[in-house]
Coordinates of C-alpha atoms and ligand atoms in Angstrom, one line a residue:
X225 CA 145.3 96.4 105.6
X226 CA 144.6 94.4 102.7
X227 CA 146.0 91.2 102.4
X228 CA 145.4 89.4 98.9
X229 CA 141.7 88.6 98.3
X230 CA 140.8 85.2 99.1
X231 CA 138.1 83.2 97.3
X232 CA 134.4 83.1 98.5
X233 CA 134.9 79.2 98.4
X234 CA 137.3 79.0 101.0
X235 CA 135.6 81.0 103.3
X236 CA 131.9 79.6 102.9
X237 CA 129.9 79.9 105.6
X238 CA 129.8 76.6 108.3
X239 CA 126.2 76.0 106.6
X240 CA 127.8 75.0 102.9
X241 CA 130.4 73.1 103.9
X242 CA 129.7 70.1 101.8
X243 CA 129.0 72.2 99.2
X244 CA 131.2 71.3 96.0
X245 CA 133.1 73.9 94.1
X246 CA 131.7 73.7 91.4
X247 CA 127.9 74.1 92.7
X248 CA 129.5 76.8 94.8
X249 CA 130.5 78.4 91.5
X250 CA 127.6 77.7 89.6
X251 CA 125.8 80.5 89.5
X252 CA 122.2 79.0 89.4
X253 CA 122.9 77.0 92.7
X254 CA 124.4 80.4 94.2
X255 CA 120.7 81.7 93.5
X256 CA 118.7 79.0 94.5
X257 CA 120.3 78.8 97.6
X258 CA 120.0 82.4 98.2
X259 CA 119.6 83.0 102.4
X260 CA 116.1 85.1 102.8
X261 CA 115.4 84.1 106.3
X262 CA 116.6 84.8 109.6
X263 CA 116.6 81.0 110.3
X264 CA 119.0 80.7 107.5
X265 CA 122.0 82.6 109.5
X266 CA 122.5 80.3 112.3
X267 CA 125.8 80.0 111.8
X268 CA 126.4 83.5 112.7
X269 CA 126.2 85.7 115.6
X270 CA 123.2 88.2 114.9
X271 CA 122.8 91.1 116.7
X272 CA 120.1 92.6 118.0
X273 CA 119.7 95.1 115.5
X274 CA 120.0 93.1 112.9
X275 CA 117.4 90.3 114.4
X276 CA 114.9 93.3 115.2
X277 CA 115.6 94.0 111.6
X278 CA 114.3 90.4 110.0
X279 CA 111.1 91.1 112.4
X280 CA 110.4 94.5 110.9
X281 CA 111.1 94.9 107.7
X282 CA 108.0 94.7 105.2
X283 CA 108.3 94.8 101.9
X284 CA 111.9 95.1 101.0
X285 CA 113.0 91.2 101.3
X286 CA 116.5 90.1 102.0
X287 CA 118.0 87.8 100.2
X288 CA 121.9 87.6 100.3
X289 CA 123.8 84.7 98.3
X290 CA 126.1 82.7 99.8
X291 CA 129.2 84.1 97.9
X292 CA 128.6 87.3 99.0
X293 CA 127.4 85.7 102.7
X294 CA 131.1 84.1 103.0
X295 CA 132.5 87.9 103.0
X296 CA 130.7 88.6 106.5
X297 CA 132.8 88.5 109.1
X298 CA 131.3 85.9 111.9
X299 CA 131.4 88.1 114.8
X300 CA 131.4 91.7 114.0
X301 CA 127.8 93.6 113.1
X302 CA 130.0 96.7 111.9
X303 CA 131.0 94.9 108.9
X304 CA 130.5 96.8 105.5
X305 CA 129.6 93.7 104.1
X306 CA 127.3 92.5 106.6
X307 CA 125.5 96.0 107.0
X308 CA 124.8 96.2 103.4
X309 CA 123.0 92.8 103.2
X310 CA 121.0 92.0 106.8
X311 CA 118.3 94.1 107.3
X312 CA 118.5 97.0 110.6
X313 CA 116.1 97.8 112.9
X314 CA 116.7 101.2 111.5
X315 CA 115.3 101.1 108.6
X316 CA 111.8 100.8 109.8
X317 CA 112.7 104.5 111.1
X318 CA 111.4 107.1 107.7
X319 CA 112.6 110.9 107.9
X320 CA 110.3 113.7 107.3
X321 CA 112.4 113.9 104.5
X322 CA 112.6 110.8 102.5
X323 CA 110.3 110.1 99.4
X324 CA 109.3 106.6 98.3
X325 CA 110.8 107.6 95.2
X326 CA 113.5 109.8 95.9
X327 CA 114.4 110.3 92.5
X328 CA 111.1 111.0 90.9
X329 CA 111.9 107.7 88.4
X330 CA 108.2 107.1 88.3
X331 CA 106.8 110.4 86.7
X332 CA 109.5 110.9 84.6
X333 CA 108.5 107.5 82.5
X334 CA 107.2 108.5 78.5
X335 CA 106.3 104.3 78.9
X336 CA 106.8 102.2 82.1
X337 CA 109.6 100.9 82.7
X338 CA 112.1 104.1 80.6
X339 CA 113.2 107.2 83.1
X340 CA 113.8 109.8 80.5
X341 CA 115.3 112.8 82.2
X342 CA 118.5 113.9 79.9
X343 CA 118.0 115.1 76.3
X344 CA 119.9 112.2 75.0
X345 CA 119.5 109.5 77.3
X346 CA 117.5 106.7 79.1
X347 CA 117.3 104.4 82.2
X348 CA 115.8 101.1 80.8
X349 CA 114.8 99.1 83.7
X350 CA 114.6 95.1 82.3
X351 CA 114.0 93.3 85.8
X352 CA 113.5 94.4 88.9
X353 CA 115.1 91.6 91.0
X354 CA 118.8 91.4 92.1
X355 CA 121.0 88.5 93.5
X356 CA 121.3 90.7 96.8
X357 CA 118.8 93.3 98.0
X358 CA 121.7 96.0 99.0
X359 CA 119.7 97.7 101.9
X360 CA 120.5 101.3 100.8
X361 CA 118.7 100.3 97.5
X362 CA 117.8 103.7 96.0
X363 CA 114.6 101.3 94.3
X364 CA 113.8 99.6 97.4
X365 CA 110.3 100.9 96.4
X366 CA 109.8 98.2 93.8
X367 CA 112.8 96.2 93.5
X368 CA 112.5 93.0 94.9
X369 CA 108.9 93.2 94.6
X370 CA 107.6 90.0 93.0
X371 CA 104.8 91.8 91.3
X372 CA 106.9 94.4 89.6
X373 CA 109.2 92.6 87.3
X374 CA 109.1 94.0 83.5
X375 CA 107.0 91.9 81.5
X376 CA 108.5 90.8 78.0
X377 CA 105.9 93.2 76.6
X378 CA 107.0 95.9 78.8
X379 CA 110.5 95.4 77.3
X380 CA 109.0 95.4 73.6
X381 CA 107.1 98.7 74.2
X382 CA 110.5 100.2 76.2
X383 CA 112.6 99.4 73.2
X384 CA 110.0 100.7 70.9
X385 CA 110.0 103.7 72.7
X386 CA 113.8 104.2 72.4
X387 CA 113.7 103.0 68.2
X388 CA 111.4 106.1 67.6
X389 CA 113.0 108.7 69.8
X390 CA 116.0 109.5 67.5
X391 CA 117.6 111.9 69.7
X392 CA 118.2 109.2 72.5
X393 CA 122.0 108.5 72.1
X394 CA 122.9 106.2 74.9
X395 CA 120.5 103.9 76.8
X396 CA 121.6 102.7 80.6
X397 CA 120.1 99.3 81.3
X398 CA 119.1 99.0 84.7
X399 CA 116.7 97.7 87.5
X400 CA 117.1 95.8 89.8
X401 CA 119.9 94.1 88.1
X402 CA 119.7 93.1 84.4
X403 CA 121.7 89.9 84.7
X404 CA 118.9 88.7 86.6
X405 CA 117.4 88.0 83.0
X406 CA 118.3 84.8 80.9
X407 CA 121.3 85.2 78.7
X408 CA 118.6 84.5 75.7
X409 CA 116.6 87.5 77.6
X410 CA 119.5 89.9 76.8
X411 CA 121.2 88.6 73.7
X412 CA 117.6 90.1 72.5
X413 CA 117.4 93.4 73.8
X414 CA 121.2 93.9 73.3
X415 CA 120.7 92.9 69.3
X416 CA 117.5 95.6 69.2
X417 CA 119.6 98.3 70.3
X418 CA 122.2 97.6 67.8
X419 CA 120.1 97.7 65.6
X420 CA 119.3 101.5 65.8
X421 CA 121.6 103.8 64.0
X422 CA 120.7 106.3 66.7
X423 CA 121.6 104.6 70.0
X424 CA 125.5 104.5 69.7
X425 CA 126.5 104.1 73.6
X426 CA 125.2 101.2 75.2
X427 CA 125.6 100.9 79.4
X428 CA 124.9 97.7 81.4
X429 CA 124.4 98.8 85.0
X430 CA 124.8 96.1 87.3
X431 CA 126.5 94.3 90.6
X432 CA 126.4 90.8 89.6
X433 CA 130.8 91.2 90.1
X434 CA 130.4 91.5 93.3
X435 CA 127.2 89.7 94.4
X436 CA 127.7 87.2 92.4
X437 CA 130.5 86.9 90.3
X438 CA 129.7 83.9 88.8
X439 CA 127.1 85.3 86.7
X440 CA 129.7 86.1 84.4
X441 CA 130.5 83.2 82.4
X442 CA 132.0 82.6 78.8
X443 CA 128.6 82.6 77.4
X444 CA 127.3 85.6 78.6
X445 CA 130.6 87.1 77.9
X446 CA 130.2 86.1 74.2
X447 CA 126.8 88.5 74.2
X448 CA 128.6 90.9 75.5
X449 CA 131.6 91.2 73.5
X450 CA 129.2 90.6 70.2
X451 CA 127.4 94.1 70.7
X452 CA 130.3 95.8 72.0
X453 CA 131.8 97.8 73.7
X454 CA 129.2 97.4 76.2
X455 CA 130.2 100.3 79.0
X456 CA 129.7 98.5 82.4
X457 CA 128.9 100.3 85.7
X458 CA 129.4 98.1 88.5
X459 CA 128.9 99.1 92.2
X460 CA 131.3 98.4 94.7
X461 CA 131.4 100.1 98.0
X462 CA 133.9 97.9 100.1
X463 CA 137.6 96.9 99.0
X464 CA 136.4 93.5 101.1
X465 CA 133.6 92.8 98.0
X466 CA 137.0 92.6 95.9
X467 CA 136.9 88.7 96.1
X468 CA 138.6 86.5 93.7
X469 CA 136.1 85.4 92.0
X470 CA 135.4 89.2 91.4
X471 CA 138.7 89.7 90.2
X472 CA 137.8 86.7 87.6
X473 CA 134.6 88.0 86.8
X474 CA 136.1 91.9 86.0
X475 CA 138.7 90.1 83.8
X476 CA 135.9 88.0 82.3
X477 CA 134.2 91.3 81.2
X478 CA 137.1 93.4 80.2
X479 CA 138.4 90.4 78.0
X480 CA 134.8 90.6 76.4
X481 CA 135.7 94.1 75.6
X482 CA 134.0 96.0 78.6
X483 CA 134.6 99.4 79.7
X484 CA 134.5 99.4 83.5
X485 CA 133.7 102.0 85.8
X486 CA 132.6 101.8 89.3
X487 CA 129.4 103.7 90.7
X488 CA 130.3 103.4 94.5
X489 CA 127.2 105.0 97.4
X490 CA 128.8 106.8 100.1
X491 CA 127.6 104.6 103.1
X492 CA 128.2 105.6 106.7
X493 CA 130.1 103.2 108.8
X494 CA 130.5 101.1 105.7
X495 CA 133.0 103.4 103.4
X496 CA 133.0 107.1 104.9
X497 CA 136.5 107.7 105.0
X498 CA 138.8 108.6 103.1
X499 CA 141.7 105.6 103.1
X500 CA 138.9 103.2 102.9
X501 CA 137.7 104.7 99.6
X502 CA 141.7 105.0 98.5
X503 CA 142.1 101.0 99.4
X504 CA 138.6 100.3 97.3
X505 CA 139.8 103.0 94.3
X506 CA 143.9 101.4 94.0
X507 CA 142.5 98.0 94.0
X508 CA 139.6 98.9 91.1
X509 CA 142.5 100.3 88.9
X510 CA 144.8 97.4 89.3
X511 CA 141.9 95.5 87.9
X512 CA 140.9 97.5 85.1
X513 CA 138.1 99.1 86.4
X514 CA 137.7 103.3 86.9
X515 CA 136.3 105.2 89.9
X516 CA 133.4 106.7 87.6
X517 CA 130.7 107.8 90.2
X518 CA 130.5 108.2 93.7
X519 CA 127.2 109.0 94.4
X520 CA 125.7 110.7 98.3
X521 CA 123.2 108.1 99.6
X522 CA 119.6 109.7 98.3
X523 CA 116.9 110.3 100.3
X524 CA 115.1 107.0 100.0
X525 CA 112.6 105.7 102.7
X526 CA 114.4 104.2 106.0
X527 CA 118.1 104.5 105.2
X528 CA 118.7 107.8 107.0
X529 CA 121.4 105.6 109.5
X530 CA 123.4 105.5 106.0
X531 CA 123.3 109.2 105.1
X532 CA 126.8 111.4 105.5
X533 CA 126.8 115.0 105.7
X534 CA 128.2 116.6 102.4
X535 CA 130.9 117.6 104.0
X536 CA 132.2 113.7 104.5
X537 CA 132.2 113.3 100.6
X538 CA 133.7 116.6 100.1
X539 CA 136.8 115.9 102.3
X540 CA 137.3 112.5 101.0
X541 CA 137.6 113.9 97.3
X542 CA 139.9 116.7 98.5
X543 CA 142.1 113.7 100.4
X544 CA 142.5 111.4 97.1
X545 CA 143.5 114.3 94.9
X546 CA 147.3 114.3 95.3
X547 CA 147.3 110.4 96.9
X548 CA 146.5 108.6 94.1
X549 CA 146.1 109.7 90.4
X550 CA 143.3 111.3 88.5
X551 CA 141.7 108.3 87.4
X552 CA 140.8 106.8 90.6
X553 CA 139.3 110.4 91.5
X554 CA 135.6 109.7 91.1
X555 CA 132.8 112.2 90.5
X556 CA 131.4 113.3 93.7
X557 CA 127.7 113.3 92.2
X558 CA 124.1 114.1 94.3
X559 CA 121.5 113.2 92.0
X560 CA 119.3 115.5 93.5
X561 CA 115.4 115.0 95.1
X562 CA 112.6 115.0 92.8
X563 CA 114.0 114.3 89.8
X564 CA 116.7 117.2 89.3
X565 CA 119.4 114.9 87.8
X566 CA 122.7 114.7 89.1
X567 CA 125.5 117.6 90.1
X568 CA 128.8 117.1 91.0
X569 CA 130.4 118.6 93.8
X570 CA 134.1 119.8 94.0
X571 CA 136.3 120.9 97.4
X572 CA 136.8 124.6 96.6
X573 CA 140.4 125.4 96.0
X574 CA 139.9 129.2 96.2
X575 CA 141.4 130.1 99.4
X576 CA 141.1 134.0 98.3
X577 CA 140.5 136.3 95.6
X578 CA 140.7 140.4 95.1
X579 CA 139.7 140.9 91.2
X580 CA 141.4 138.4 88.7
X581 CA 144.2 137.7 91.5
X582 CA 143.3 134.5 93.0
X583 CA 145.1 132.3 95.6
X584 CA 144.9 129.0 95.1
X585 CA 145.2 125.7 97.8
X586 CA 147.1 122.8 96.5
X587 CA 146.4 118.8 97.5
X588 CA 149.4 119.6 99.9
X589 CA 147.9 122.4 101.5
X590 CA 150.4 125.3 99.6
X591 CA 149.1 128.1 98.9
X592 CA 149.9 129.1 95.1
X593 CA 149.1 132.9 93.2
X594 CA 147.1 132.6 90.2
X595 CA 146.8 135.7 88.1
X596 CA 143.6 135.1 85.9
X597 CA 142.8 136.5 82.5
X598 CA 140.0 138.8 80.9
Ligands
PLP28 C1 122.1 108.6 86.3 C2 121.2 108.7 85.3 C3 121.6 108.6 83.9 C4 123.0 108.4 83.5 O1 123.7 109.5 83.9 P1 125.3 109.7 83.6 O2 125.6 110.8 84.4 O3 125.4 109.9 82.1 O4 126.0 108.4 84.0 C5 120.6 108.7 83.0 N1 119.3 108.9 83.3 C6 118.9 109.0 84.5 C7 117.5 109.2 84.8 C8 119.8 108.9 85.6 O5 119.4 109.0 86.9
SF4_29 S1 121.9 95.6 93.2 FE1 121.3 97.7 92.8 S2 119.1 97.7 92.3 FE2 119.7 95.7 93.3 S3 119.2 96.0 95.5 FE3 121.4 96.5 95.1 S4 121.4 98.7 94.8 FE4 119.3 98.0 94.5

């Protein structure tokens, strides 16, 4: 299915054709010239659901750039890429079920703006705006939402919180999307965590690589690789997002001494089988980049038309194991509603068992006795 990735560039959108490369690759002018409106896709086919969506959604804003606009495909409203950037209809339909914050983020925060949940480690939220509001955003409740953004003294009191809880190991920075802040912005925060002798893992979560890929330039790189190893969760659902210039970008950050892993949302319609998860997972690992996480679409507000039934991410992790090798095997993770952290589920391979004699169910579907021990 998947021919080599072609750049963004060459397949810009009717609307930036006189666009240079080198604006086009500019990563300022890629935000600038961000498309927020319906008006702003004329060049492509909309469908009724997706113009019903512009007219009712509220608070959570689109905004899409035009890298990751050239991956839509012109005429088909099933495309992953397209479904995870233009708003739905559908998402102004909430479940009984839903929470505003599925998570419970909010009262787990010592200080705003850290979710402290796990003995030895944080969430440290530095901005709360993204290149490209994914519509199955798990913050939809405040990301995007101009009034929300940490303040530079919300980031002071967030790291002072973290210098004087000496038991807080690894810190996860998060949002929105932290590359959203300056280069000057995170050279700070990244030198105050190396600074305590306590915090010895340091995370950068974000999906600049695949929104916009050319946020990741020499300089930033230079941070980056100057507090290393900085381990760097990117989110990819869709081997399409794989563009060239995300290829550059993942080189870019493993060169700058990066440990990439992947934190991929099971998304129906979008990447809810299992050979489109295989294509995604191959192409990661040829570029350096592990399967770490994929995670069951939570139970935020109005994004029920994304939610598979455990079963789907069950039977994809069951189909990988034997197809492709262990380390493009991601953890199949719920993080569970109101605030219970995450737990992974695995396919049961326990086809029977009478005392310690158990019968095991290989990839291939053999059957194989296990005797266990006391
Ligand atoms: C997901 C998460 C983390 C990081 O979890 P890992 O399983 O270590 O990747 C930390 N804190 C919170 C609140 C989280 O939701
Ligand atoms: S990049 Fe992450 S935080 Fe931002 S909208 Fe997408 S899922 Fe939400």
């Amino acid at each position: 299915m998947t021919s080599s990735p072609k750049s963004s560039f060459s397949r810009r959108p009717k609307r930036f054709l006189d666009v240079s490369e080198s604006d086009w690759n500019n990563w300022i002018w890629q935000h600038q010239n961000r498309l927020k409106k319906e008006s702003d896709f004329d060049w492509l086919k909309l469908s009724p659901q997706e113009k019903a969506g512009f007219e009712t959604i509220e608070d959570f804003r689109v905004a899409i750039t035009p890298h990751y606009a050239a991956l839509f495909s012109d005429d088909d409203p099933n495309c992953p890429i397209r479904q995870q950037g233009l708003p739905n209809v559908l998402e102004s339909n909430v479940e009984d079920y839903e929470l505003e914050d599925p998570l419970a983020e909010e009262s787990h925060m010592p200080v705003p703006g850290i979710t402290h949940r796990y003995p030895d480690r944080v969430l440290f939220y530095v901005s709360h705006h993204c290149p490209v509001y994914c519509r199955h955003c798990t913050r939809k409740r405040k990301v995007s939402d101009p009034n929300s953004a940490a303040s530079v003294n919300q980031i002071q009191t967030s790291l002072d919180y973290i210098r004087n809880n000496k038991n807080v190991r690894d810190v996860l920075l998060s949002g929105g999307d932290p590359l959203t802040l300056s280069d000057d912005k995170l050279a700070v925060i990244f030198k105050a965590l190396r600074e305590m002798d306590h915090v010895e893992v340091v995370r950068l979560g974000t999906r600049n690589p695949v929104t916009l890929p050319q946020r990741i330039t020499e300089n930033l790189c230079d941070i980056l690789r100057e507090n290393g190893p900085i381990y760097t969760h990117v989110h990819f659902n869709h081997v399409s997002e794989i563009s060239e210039e995300s290829i550059l970008a993942l080189s870019r950050l493993r060169n700058a001494g990066c440990v990439l892993g992947n934190q991929m949302v099971l998304l129906k319609g979008v990447n809810d089988d299992p050979e489109t998860v295989m294509q995604l997972n191959r192409k990661l690992l040829k570029h350096g980049c592990r399967p770490y996480y994929m995670l069951q679409c939570d139970y935020a507000q109005g994004i029920s038309h994304f939610r598979t039934p455990l079963k789907t991410g069950l039977d994809i992790v069951e189909s990988l194991r034997g197809r492709i090798g262990g380390m493009g095997i991601p953890d199949y993770v719920v993080d569970l509603p109101g605030g219970g952290g995450k737990i992974e589920l695995v396919p049961n391979y326990i086809e029977s068992q009478d005392g310690n004699q158990i019968t095991f169910r290989n990839f291939n579907g053999d059957r194989f006795p296990y005797v266990d021990v006391e």
